[in-house]
Coordinates of C-alpha atoms and ligand atoms in Angstrom, one line a residue:
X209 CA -1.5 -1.7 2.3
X210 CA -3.8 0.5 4.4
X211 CA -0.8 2.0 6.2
X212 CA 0.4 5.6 5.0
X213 CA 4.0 4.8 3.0
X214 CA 5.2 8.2 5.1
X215 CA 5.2 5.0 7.8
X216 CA 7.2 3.0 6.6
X217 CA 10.5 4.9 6.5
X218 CA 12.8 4.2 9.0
X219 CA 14.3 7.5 10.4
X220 CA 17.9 7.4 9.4
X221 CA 16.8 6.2 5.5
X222 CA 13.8 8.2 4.5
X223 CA 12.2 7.4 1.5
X224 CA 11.0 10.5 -0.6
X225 CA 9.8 8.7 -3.6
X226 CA 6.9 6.8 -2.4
X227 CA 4.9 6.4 -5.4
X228 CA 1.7 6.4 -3.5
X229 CA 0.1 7.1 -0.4
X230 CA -0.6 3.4 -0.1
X231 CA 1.9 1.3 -2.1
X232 CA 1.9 -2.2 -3.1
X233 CA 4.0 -4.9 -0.9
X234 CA 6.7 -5.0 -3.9
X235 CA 7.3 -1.4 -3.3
X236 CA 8.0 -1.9 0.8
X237 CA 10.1 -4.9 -0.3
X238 CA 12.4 -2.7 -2.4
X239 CA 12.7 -0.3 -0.1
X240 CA 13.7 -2.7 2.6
X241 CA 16.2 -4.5 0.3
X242 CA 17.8 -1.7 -0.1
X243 CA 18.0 -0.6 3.6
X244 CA 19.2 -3.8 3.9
X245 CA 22.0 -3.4 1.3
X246 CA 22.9 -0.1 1.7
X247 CA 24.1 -1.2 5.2
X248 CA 25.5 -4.6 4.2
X249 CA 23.1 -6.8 6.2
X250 CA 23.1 -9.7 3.7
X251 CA 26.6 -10.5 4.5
X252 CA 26.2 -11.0 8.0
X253 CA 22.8 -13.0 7.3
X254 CA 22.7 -16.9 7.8
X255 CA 19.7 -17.6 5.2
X256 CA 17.7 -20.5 5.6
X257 CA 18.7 -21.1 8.8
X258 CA 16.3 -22.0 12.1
X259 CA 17.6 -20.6 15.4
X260 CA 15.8 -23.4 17.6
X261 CA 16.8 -23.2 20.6
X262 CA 18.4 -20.7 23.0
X263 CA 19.9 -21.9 26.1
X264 CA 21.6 -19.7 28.7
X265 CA 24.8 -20.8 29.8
X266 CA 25.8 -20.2 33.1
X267 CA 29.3 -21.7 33.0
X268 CA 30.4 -19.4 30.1
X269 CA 27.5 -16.6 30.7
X270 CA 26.7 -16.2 27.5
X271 CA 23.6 -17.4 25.3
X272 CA 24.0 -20.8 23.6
X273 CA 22.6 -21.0 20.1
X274 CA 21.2 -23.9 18.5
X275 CA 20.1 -24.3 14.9
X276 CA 19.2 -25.6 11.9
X277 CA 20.6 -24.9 8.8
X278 CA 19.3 -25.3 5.1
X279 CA 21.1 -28.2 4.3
X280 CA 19.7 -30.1 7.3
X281 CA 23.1 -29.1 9.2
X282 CA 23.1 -28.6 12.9
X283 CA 25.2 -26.2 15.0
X284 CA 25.2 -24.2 18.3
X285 CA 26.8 -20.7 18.4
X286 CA 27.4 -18.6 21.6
X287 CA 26.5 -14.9 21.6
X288 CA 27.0 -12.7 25.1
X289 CA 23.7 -10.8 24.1
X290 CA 20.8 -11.9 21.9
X291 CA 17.7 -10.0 20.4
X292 CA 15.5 -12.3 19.4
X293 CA 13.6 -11.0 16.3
X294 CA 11.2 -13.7 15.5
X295 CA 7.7 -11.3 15.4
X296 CA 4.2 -12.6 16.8
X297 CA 2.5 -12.7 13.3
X298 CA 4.0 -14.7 11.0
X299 CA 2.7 -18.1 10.7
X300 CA -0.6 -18.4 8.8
X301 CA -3.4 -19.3 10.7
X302 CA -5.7 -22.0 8.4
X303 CA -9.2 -22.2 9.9
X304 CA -10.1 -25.4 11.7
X305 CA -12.9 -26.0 9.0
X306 CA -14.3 -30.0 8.7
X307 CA -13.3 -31.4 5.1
X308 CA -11.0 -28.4 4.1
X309 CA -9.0 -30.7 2.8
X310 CA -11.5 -32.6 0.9
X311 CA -11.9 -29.4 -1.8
X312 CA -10.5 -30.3 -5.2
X313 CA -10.9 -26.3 -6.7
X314 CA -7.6 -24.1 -5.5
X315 CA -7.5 -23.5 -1.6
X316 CA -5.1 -20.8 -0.6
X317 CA -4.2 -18.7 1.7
X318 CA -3.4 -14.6 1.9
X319 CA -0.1 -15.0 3.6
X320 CA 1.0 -17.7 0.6
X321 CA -0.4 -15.8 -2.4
X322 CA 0.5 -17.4 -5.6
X323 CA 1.0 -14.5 -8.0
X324 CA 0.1 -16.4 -11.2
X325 CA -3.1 -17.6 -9.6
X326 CA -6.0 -16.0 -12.4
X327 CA -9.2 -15.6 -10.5
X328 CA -11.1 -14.1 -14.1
X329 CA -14.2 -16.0 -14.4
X330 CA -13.8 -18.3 -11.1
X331 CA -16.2 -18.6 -8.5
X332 CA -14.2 -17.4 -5.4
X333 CA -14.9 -17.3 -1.3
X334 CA -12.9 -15.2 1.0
X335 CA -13.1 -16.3 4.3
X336 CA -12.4 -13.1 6.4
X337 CA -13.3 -9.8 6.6
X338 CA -10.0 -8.6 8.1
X339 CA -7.4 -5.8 6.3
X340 CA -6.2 -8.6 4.6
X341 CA -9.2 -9.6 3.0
X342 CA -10.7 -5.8 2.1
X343 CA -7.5 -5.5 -0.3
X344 CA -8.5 -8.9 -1.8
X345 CA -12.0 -8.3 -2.5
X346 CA -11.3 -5.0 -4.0
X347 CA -8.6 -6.2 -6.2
X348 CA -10.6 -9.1 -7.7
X349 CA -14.1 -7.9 -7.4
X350 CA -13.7 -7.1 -11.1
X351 CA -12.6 -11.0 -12.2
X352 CA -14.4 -13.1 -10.5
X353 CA -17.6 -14.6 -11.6
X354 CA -19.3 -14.7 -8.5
X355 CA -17.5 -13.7 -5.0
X356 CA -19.1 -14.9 -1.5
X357 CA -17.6 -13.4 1.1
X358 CA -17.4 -15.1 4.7
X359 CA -17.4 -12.6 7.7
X360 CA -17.3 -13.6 10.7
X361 CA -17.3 -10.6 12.5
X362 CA -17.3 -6.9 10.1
X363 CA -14.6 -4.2 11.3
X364 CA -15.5 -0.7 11.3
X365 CA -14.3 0.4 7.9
X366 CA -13.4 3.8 6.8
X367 CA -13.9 6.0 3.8
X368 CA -11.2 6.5 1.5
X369 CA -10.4 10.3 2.1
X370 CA -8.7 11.0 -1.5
X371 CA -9.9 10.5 -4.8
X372 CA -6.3 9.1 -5.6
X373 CA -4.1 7.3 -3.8
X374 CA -0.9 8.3 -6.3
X375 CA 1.9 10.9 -4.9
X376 CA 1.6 14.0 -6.9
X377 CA 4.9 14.5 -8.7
X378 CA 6.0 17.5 -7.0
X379 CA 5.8 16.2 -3.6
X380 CA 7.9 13.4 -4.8
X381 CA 10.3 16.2 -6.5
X382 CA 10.4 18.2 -3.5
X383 CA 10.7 14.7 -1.4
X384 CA 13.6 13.7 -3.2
X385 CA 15.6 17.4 -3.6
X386 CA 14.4 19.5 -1.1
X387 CA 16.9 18.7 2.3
X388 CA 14.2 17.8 5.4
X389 CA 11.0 17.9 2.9
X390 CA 10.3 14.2 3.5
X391 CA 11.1 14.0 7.2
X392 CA 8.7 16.5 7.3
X393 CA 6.1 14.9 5.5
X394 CA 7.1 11.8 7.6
X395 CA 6.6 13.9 10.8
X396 CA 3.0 15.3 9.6
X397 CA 1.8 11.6 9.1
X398 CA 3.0 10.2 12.2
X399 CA 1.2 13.3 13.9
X400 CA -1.7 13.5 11.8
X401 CA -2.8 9.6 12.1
X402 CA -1.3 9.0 15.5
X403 CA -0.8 11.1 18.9
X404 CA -3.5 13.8 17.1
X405 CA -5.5 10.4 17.0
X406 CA -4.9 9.4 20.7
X407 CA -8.0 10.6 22.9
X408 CA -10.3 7.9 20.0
X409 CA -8.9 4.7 21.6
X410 CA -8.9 6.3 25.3
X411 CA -12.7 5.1 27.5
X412 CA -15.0 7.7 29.0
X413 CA -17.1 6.0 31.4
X414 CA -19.9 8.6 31.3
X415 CA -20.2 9.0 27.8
X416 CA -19.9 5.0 27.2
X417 CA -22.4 4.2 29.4
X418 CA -24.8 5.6 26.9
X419 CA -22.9 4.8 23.7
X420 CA -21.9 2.6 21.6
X421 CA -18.4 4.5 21.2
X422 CA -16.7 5.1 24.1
X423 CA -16.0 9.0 24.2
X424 CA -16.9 12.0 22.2
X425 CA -13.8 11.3 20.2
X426 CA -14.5 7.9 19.4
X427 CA -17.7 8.5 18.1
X428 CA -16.8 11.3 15.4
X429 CA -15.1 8.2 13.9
X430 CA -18.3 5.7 14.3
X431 CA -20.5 8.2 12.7
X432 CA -18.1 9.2 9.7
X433 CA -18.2 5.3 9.3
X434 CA -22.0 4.9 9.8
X435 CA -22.5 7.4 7.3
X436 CA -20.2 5.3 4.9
X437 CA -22.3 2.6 5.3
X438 CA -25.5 4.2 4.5
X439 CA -24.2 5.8 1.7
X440 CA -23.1 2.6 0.0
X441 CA -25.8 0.2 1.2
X442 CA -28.8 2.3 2.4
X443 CA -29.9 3.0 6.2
X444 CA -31.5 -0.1 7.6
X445 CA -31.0 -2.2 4.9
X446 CA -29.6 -6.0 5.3
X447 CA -26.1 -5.3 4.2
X448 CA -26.2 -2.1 6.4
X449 CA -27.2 -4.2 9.3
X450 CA -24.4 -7.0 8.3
X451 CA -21.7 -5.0 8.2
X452 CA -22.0 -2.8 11.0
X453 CA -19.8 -4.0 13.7
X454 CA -21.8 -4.0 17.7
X455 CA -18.8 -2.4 19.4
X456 CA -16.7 0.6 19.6
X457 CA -14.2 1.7 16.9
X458 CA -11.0 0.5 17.6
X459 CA -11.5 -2.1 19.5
X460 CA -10.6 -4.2 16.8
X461 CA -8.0 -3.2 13.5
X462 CA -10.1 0.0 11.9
X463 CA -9.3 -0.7 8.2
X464 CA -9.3 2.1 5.8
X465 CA -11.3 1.0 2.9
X466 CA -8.9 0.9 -0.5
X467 CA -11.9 2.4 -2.4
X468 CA -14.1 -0.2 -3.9
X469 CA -14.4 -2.5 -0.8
X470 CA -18.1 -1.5 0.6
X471 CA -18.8 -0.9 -3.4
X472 CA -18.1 -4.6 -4.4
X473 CA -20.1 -5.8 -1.4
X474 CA -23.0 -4.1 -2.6
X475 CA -22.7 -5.6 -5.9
X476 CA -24.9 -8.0 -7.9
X477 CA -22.2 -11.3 -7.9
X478 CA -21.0 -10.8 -4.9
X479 CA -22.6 -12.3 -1.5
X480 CA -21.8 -11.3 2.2
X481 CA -22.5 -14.7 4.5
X482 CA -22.5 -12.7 8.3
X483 CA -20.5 -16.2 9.7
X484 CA -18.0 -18.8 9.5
X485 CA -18.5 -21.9 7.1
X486 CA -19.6 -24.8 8.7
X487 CA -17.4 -26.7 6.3
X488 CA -16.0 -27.7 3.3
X489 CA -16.2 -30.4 0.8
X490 CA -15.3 -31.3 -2.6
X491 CA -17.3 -28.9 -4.4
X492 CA -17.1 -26.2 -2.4
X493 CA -18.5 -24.6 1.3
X494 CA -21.8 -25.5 3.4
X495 CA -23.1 -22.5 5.1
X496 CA -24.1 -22.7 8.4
X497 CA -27.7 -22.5 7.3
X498 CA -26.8 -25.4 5.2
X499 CA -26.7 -24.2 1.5
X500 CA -24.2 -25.5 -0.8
X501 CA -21.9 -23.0 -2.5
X502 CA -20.0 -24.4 -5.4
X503 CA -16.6 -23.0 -5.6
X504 CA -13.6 -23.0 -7.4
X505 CA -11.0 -21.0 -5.5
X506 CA -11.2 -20.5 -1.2
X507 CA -9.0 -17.7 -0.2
X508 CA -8.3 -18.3 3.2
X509 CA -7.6 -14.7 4.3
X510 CA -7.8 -15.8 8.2
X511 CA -4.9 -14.4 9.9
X512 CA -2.0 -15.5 11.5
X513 CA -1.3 -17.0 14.8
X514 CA -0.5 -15.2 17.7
X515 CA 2.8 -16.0 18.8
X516 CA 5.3 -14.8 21.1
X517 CA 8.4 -17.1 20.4
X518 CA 6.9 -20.3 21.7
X519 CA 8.4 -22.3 18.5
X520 CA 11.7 -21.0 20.1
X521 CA 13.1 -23.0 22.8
X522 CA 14.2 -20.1 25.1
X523 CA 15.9 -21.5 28.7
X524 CA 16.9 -18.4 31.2
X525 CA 18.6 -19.2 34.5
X526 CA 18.3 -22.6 35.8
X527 CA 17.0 -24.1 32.7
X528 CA 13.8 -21.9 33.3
X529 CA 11.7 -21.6 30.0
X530 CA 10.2 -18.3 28.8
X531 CA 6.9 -20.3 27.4
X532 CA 6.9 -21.3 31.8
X533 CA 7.6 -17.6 32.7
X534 CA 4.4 -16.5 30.3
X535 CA 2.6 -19.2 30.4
X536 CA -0.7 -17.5 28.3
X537 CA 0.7 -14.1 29.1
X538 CA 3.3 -12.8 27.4
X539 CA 4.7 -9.3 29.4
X540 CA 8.3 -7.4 29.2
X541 CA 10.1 -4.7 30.8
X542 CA 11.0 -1.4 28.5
X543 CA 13.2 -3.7 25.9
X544 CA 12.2 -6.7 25.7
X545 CA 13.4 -8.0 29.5
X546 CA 12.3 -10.7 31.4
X547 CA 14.1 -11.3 34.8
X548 CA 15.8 -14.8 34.9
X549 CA 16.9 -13.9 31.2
X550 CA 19.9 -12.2 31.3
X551 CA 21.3 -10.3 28.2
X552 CA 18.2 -11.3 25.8
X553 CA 16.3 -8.1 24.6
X554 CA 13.5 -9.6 22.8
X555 CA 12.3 -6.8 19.8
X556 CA 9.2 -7.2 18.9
X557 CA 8.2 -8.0 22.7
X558 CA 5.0 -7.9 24.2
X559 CA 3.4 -3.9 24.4
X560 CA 5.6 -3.0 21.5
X561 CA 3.2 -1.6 18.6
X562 CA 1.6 1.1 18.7
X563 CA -2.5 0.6 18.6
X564 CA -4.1 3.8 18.3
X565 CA -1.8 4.3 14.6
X566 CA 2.1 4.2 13.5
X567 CA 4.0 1.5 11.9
X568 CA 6.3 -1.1 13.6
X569 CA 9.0 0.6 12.6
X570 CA 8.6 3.4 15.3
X571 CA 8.4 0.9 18.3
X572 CA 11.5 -1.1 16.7
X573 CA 13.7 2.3 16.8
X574 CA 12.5 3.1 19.8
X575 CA 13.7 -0.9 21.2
X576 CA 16.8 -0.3 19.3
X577 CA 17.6 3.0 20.6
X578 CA 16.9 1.6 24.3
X579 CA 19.0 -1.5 24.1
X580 CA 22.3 1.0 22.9
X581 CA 21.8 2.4 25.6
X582 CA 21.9 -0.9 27.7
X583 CA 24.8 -1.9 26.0
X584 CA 26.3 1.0 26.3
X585 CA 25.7 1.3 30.7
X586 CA 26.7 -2.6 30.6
X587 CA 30.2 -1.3 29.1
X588 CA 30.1 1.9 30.8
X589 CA 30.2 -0.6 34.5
X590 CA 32.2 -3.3 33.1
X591 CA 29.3 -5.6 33.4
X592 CA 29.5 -8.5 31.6
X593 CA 25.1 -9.6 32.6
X594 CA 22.2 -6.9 32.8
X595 CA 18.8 -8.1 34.2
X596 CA 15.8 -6.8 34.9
X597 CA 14.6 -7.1 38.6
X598 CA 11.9 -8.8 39.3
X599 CA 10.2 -5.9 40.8
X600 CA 10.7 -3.1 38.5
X601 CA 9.5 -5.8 36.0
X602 CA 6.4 -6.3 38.0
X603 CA 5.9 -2.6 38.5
X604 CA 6.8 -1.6 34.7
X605 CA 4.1 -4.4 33.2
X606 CA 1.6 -3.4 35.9
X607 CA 1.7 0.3 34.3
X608 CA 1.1 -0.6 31.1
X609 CA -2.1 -2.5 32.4
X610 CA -3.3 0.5 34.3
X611 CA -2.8 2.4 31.5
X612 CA -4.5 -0.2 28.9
X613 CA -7.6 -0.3 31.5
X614 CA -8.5 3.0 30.1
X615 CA -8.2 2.1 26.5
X616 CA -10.9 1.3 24.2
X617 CA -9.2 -2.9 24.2
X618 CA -10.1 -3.3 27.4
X619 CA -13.7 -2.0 27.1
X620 CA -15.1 -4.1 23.9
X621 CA -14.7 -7.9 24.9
X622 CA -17.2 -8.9 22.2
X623 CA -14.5 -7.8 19.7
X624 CA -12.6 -10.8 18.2
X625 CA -9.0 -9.3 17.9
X626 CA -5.3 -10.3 17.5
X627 CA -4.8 -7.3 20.3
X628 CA -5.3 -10.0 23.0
X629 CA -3.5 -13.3 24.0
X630 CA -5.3 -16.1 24.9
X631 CA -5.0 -15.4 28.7
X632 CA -7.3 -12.5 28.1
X633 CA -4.3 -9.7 28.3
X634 CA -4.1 -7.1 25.5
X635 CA -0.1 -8.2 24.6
X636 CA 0.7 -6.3 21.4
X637 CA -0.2 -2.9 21.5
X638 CA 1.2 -0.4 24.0
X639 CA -1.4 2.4 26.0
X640 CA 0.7 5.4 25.3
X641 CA 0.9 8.2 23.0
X642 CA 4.2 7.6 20.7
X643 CA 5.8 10.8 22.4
X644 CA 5.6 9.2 25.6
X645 CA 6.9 5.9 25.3
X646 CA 9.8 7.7 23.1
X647 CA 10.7 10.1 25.9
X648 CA 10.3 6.6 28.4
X649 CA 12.9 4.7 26.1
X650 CA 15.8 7.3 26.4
X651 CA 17.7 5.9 28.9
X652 CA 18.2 2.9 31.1
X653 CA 16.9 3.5 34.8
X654 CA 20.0 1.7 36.1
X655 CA 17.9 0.7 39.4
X656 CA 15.8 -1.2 38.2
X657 CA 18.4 -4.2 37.0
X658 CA 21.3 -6.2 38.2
X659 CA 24.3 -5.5 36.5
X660 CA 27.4 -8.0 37.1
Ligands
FAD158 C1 -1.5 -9.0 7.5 C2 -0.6 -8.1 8.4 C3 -0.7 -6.7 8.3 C4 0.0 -5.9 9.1 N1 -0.1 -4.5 8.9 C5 0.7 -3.7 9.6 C6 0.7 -2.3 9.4 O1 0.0 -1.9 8.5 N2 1.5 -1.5 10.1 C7 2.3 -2.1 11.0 O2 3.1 -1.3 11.6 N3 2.4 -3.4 11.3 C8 1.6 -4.2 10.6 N4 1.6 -5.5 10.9 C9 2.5 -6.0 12.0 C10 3.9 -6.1 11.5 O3 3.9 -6.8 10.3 C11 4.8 -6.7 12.6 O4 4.6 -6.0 13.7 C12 6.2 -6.7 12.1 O5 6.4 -7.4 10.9 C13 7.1 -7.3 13.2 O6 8.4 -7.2 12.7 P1 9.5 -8.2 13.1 O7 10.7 -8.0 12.3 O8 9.7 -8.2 14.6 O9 8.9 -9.7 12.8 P2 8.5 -10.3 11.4 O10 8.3 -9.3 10.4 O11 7.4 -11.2 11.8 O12 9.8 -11.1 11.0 C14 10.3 -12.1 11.8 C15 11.2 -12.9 11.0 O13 11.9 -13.9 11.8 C16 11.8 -15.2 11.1 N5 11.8 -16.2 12.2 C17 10.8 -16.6 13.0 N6 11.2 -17.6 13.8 C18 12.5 -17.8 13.5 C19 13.5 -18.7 14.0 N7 13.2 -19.6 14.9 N8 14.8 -18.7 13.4 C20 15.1 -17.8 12.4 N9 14.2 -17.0 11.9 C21 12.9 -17.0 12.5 C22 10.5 -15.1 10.3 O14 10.6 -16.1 9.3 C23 10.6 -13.7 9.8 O15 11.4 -13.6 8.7 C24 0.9 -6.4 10.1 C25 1.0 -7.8 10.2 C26 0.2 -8.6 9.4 C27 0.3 -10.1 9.6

């Protein structure tokens, strides 16, 4: 993880025992099971079920629900509201390489890890050069026989700041004994590695028109990073020059370096290729200077696609499809609204994480908080449909563009990143600082929707 843990706490269930700054995924997962248990969530859970359709339904105004469950079973459900909590990121992304299927070595990828997979002695490829892959290369650096590592584009990376990742004891005595120690700790993260970090993703024209980075800010971060390069591979020298990425920091993922990332790059079995594989075959991957690499394992550690409920079939008023209202451009009002859709508050909707730093969980309280309040002005006017108007949603995503036109996402198009949809608009994070778009998610501005 290359998230601080002080993240990942939701507000109401603060963890105070994180064993370290940056803990493992079984750690999260046990915190979240027991979120999960402590407020009785599995009972109301249908597991293995699909929800595959969504249909409103005029006649009854409410949301019909169709889906699949586990057994092959079929059934439609009606719901007055529905919060559709699918994500954007989680179906693995395979590259479209020629022959990837012809490979008879072990071909897997990061989202589908096989935990009893033993890379000791292997001769591995990772295809990326994302977060995902940085935490693989420094885990098994150490194994492998011989590592070649495919990057299509590098990432600014920086420098681990301590010499330890591991909680000291006492914090995580004080954390779990002393009343309000761990919010606070929570609060001095959230501060420290995101509204402090704000101005770094915002564009001064003057100062990028001469730069690389795109203001003062911005560029104490690309020099702490260019120094990290030349101390680990040498000013000048080829990795140097592979590795350094030809746009701004931030304007893809920054990844903090888990400690021995740059360190196994620079070692003597492992290779950086600086592009994709041309393809595959049985015995391994053609560059695309056309050198054979033998292989035994490909770790396909190439994302996910991009996704805003399109393998959901969502039908607003008149049969109207969301995937119709977005075509390549997925947009919401505050709370996931989209006129035509009555009652649906979509959660993790477009312009709901927070880019510049902080965890999902922030911009999921802050949704959940907002649609309460919906609920509660729906009940409050006896209102059995809320919907956004068109025009405040109109005004409301033409904001957020405004704003975004002045962030570093909008001012590094050579940078490949999962920031933008395919029709060019920056969809997933939001332009403000976290205090503002807290303070803009208090309340429902009862103007801007229809209430019947
Ligand atoms: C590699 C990676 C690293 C990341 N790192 C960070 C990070 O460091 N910090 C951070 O804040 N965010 C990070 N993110 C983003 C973060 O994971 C997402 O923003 C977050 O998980 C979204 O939460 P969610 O509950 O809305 O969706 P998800 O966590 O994606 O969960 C959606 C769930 O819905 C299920 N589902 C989907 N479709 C259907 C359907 N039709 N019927 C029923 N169920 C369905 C899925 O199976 C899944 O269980 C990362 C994402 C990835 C992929």
């Amino acid at each position: 993880m290359d998230t601080p843990s002080a993240y990942y706490s939701l507000s109401r269930d603060i963890n105070g025992d994180w064993s370290s700054y940056y803990p493992m995924g079984a750690e999260y997962q046990a915190y979240l099971v027991s979120v999960a248990d402590k407020n009785d969530v599995r009972k109301r859970t249908r597991f293995g079920t699909e929800a595959e359709a969504l249909w409103w339904d005029e006649e009854r105004q409410q949301w019909q629900i169709h889906s699949g469950g586990p057994d092959g079973s079929r059934d439609v459900s009606y719901a007055n509201v529905v919060i559709p909590a699918a994500g954007y990121l989680n179906r693995p992304r395979w590259p479209d390489l020629p022959g990837r299927a012809a490979f008879s070595g072990v071909s897997i990828h990061a989202a589908r890890w096989d935990p009893d997979l033993d890379l000791t002695g292997k001769r591995v490829a990772v295809i990326g050069a994302g977060c995902t892959a940085v935490q693989i290369v420094d885990a098994c650096v150490d194994q492998v026989a011989h590592l070649t590592v495919f990057q299509r584009q590098p990432h600014w990376v920086a420098p681990r700041r301590r010499a330890s990742d591991e909680v000291p004891q006492y914090q995580r005595w004080l954390g779990t004994r002393l009343p309000y120690y761990a919010n606070w700790v929570r609060l001095k993260s959230y501060w420290g590695t995101a509204d402090n970090n704000y101005p770094v993703i915002l564009h001064d024209p003057d100062w990028a028109a001469k730069h690389l980075s795109i203001s003062p800010a911005n560029d104490v971060l690309l020099q702490l990073c260019l120094g990290y390069i030349d101390r680990v591979f040498g000013a000048g020298s080829e990795l140097a020059r592979k590795v350094t990425p030809d746009f701004a920091p931030y304007g893809k993922r920054i990844i903090r370096d888990p400690g021995g990332y740059y360190a196994a790059l620079a070692r003597e079995h492992v290779d950086v290729e600086a592009s994709e594989p041309a393809r595959v075959n049985e015995a391994g991957i053609v560059t695309a200077d056309g050198r054979q690499i033998d292989l035994d394992v490909i770790v396909y550690a190439t994302g996910y696609y991009l996704d805003f409920l399109s393998t959901i079939d969502i039908r607003g008023r008149g049969g109207r499809r969301l995937t119709e209202e977005w075509g390549e451009i997925p947009r919401a009002y505050r709370g996931g609204m989209v006129p035509g859709f009555p009652n649906m508050f979509i959660s993790s909707a477009p312009n709901y994480s927070p880019g510049h730093g902080a965890g999902h969980n922030f911009g999921v309280e802050v949704m959940v908080h907002y649609v309460t309040e919906c609920l509660q002005l729906m009940a409050l006017r006896k209102a059995v449909t809320i919907e956004v108007t068109q025009d405040a949603y109109e005004r409301y995503v033409a904001d957020i563009d405004a704003t975004m036109a002045g962030t570093v996402w909008c001012h590094t198009p050579s940078a490949h990143t999962y920031y933008r949809s395919g029709g060019g608009r920056i969809v997933t994070a939001f332009p403000y600082r976290l205090i503002d778009f807290w303070r803009d998610h208090r309340a429902p501005v009862e103007a801007d929707f229809t209430l019947r």
